[in-house]
Coordinates of C-alpha atoms in Angstrom, one line a residue:
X1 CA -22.1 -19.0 58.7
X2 CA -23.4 -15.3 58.7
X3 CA -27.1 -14.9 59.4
X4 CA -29.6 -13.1 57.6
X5 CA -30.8 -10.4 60.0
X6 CA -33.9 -8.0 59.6
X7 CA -34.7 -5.2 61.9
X8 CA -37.9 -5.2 63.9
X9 CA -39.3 -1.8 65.2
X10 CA -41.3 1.0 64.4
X11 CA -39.5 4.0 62.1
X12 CA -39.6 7.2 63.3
X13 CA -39.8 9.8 60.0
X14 CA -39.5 13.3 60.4
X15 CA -42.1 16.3 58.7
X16 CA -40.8 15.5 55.4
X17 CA -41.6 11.5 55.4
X18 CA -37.5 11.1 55.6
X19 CA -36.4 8.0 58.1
X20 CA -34.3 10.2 61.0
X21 CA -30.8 9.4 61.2
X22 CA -31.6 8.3 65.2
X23 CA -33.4 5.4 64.2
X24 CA -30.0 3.6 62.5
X25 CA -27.7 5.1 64.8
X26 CA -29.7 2.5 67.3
X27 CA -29.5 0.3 64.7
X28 CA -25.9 0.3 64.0
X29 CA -25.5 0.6 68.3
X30 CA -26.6 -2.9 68.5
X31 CA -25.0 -4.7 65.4
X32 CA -22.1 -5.9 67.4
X33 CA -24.1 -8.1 69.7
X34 CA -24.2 -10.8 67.9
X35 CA -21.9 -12.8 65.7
X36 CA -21.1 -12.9 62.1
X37 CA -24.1 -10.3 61.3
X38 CA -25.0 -9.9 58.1
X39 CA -27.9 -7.2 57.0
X40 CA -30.3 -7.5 53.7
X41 CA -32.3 -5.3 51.9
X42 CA -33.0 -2.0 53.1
X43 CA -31.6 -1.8 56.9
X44 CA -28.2 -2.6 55.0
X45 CA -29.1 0.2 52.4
X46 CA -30.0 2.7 55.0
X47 CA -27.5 2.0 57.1
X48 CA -24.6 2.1 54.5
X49 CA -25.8 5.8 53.5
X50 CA -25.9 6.9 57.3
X51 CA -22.4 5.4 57.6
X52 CA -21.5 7.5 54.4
X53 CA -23.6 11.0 55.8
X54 CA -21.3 10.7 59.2
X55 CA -18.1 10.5 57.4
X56 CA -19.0 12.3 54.1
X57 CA -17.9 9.4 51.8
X58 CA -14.7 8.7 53.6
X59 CA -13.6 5.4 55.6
X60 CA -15.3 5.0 58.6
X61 CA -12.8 5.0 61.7
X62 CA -12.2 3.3 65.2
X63 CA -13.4 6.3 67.2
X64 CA -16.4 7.1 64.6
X65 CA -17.6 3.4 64.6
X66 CA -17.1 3.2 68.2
X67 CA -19.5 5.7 69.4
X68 CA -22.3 4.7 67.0
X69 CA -21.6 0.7 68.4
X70 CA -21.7 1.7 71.9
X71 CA -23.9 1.8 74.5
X72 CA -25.9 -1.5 73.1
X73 CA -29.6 -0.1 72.3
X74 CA -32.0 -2.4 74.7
X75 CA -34.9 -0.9 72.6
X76 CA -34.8 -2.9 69.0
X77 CA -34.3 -6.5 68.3
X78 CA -32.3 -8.2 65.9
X79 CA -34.4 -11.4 64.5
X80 CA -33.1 -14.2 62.4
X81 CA -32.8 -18.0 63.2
X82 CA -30.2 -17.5 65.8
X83 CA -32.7 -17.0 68.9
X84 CA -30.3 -15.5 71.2
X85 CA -30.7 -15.6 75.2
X86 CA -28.7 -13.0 77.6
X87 CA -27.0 -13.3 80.7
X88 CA -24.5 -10.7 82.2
X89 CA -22.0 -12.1 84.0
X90 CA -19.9 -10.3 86.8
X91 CA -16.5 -11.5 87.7
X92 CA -15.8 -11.1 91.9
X93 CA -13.3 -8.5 93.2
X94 CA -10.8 -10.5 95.0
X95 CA -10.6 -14.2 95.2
X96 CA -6.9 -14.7 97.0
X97 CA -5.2 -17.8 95.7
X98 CA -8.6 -19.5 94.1
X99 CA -9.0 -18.8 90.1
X100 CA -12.1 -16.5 89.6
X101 CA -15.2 -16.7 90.5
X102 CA -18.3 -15.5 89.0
X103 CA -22.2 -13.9 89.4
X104 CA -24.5 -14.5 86.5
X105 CA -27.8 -12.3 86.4
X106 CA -30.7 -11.6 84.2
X107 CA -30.7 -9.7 81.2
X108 CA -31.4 -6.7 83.5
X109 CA -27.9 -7.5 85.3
X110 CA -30.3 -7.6 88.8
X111 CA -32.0 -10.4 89.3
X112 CA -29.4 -13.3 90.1
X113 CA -29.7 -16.8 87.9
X114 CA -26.3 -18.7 88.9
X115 CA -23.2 -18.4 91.2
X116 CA -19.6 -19.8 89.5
X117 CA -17.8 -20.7 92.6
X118 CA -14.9 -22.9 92.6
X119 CA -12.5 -25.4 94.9
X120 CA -9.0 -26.3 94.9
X121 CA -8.1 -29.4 96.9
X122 CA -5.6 -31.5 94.8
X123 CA -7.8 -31.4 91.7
X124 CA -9.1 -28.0 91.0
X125 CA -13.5 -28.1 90.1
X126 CA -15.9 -25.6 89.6
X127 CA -19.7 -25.6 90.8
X128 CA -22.7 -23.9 89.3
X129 CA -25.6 -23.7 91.4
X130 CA -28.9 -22.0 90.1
X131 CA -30.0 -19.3 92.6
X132 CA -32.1 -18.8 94.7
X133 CA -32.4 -22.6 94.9
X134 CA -28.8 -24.0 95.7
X135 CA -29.8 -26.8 93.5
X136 CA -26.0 -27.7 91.2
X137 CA -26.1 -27.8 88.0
X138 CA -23.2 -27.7 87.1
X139 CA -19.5 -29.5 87.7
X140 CA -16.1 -30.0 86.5
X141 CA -13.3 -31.8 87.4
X142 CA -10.0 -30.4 86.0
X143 CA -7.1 -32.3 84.9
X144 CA -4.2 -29.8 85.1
X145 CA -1.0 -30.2 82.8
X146 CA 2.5 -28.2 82.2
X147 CA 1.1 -26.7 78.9
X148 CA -2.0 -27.8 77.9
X149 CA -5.2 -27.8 80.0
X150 CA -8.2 -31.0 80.3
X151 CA -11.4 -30.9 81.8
X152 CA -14.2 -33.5 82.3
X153 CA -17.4 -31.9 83.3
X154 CA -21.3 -32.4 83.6
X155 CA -24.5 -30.8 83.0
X156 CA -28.0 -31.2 84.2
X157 CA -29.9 -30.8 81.0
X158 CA -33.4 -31.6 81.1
X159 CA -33.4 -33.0 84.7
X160 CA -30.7 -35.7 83.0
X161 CA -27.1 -35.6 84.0
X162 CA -24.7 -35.4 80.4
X163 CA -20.8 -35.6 80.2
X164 CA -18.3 -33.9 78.4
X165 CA -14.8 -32.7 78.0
X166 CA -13.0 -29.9 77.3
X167 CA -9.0 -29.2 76.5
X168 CA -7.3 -26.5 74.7
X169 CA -6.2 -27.4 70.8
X170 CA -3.9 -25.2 68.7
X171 CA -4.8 -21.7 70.7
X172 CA -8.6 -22.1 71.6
X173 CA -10.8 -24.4 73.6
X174 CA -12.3 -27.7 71.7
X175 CA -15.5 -28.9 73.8
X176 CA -17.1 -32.6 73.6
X177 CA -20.6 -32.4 74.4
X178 CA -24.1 -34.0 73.4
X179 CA -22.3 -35.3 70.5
X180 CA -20.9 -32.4 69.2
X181 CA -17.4 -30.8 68.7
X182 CA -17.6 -26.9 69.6
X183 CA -14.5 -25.0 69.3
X184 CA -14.1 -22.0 72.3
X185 CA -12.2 -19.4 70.8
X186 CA -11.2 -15.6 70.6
X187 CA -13.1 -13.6 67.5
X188 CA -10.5 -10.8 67.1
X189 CA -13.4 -8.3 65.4
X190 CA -14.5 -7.2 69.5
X191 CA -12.1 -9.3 71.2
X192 CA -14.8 -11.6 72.4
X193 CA -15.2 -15.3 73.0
X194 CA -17.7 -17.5 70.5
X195 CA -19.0 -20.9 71.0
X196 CA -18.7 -22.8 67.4
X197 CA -19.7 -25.8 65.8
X198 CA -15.9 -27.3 64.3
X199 CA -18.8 -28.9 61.3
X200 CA -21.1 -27.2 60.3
X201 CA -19.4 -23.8 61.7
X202 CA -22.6 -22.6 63.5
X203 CA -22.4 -20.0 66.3
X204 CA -23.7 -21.2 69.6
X205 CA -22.8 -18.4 71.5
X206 CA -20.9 -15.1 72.7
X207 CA -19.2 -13.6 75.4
X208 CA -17.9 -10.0 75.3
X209 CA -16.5 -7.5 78.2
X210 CA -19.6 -4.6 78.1
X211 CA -18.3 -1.1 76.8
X212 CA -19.1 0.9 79.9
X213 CA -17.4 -1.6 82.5
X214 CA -13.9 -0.6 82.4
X215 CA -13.3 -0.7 85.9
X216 CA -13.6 -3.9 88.0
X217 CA -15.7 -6.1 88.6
X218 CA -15.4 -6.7 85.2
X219 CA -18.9 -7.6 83.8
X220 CA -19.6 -9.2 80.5
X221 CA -22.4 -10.1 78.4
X222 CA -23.2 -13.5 77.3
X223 CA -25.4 -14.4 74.5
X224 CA -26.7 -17.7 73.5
X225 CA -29.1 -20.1 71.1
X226 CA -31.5 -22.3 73.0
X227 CA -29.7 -25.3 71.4
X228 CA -27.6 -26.4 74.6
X229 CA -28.9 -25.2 78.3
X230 CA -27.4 -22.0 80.0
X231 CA -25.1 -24.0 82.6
X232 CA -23.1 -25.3 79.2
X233 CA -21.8 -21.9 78.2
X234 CA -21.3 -21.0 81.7
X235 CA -18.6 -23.4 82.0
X236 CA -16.5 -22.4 79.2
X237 CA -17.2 -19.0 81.1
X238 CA -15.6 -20.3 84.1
X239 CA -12.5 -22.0 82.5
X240 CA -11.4 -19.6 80.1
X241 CA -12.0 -16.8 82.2
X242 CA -9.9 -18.2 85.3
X243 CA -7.3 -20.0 83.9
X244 CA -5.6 -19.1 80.2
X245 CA -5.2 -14.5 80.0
X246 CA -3.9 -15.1 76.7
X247 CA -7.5 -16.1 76.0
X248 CA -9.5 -13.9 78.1
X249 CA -12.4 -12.0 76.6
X250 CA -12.4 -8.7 77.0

């Protein structure tokens, strides 16, 4: 299921007509944003020989590999058939007895999209309401169980209201939705969440604790094809992320 990814953005070359080592470093930065990347032609071949310049021919380590992966570069854009959106979602401070809660923004982490808030009356529900309208978008209704966990929710998608399900399966999420089976599970590579197709194994989408944020709130970057609306990944956001630690990103 790897894509084919090329790199789009204008080389800077230094006196001697050689590409600077800068330009991969960036490259390399942002490698990690999406899933299951796989490079061609020559951004793998330059990038395998800066690899090799930074650690003169030996393995690459953690630490190395870690401070040419992180910050993310906002600069340069990855292209290939997976057309991703971005939302950066912040998790509140302190919610008492209630699971969490969230804030979803912009790519810029600024401008605010959505608010994740949720209700515990019998049958515990979340509600997603697009900002600054108020107008839902989003509910669930959650069926709690001694060891296993069962949602029903829906989605407005397209101005038309669409049911689904989710429940946990043999240590990830399996959703039900637009008739499709997506599995919701941990990718142990960046100890982030994907979204993935149980059939034809396509990556939806991609959740991952941003490097810098360390401290709480925790804030986390979500990633996503056009192929199901935003409000879909944002409940499997809000379930995984206030209910099961063993499975939380980040």
């Amino acid at each position: 299921t790897s894509g084919e990814y090329t790199l789009e953005h204008n080389q800077s070359q230094s006196p001697n007509g050689q590409q600077q080592p800068v330009e991969t470093e960036k490259f390399a930065r942002i490698l990690l944003k999406l899933p299951d990347v796989r490079l061609i032609g020559n951004d793998l071949k330059i990038l395998l020989q800066f690899f090799d310049r930074k650690t003169d021919g030996k393995i690459l380590d953690a630490c190395l590999l870690a401070e040419i992966l992180n910050p993310p570069c906002e600069k340069y854009e990855i292209v290939s058939h997976l057309k991703s959106r971005e939302l950066v979602v912040k998790k509140d401070f302190f919610n008492g007895i209630k699971p969490n809660e969230f804030s979803v923004y912009d790519r810029s982490g600024k401008n605010l999209k959505y608010r994740i808030d949720t209700k515990w009356f019998k049958i515990h529900s979340i509600t997603i309401a697009a900002k600054p309208s108020n107008e839902e978008i989003a509910t669930t209704e959650v069926k709690l169980r001694w060891f296993s966990y069962a949602a029903d929710f829906r989605i407005l998608d397209n101005g038309v209201w669409k049911n689904g399900t989710i429940h946990t399966t043999k240590g990830a999420y399996e959703i039900n939705y637009d008739q499709k089976v997506i599995v919701l599970l941990g990718d142990t590579h960046d100890r982030s969440l994907i979204w993935k197709d149980v059939n034809t194994g396509k990556v939806y989408g991609k959740i991952r604790r941003r490097a810098r944020s360390l401290i709480l709130p925790n804030v986390y970057e979500l990633f996503m094809t056009d192929d199901f609306p935003e409000a879909f990944y944002l409940i499997g956001t809000a379930i995984v992320g206030g209910f099961s630690s063993k499975r939380q990103y980040g």
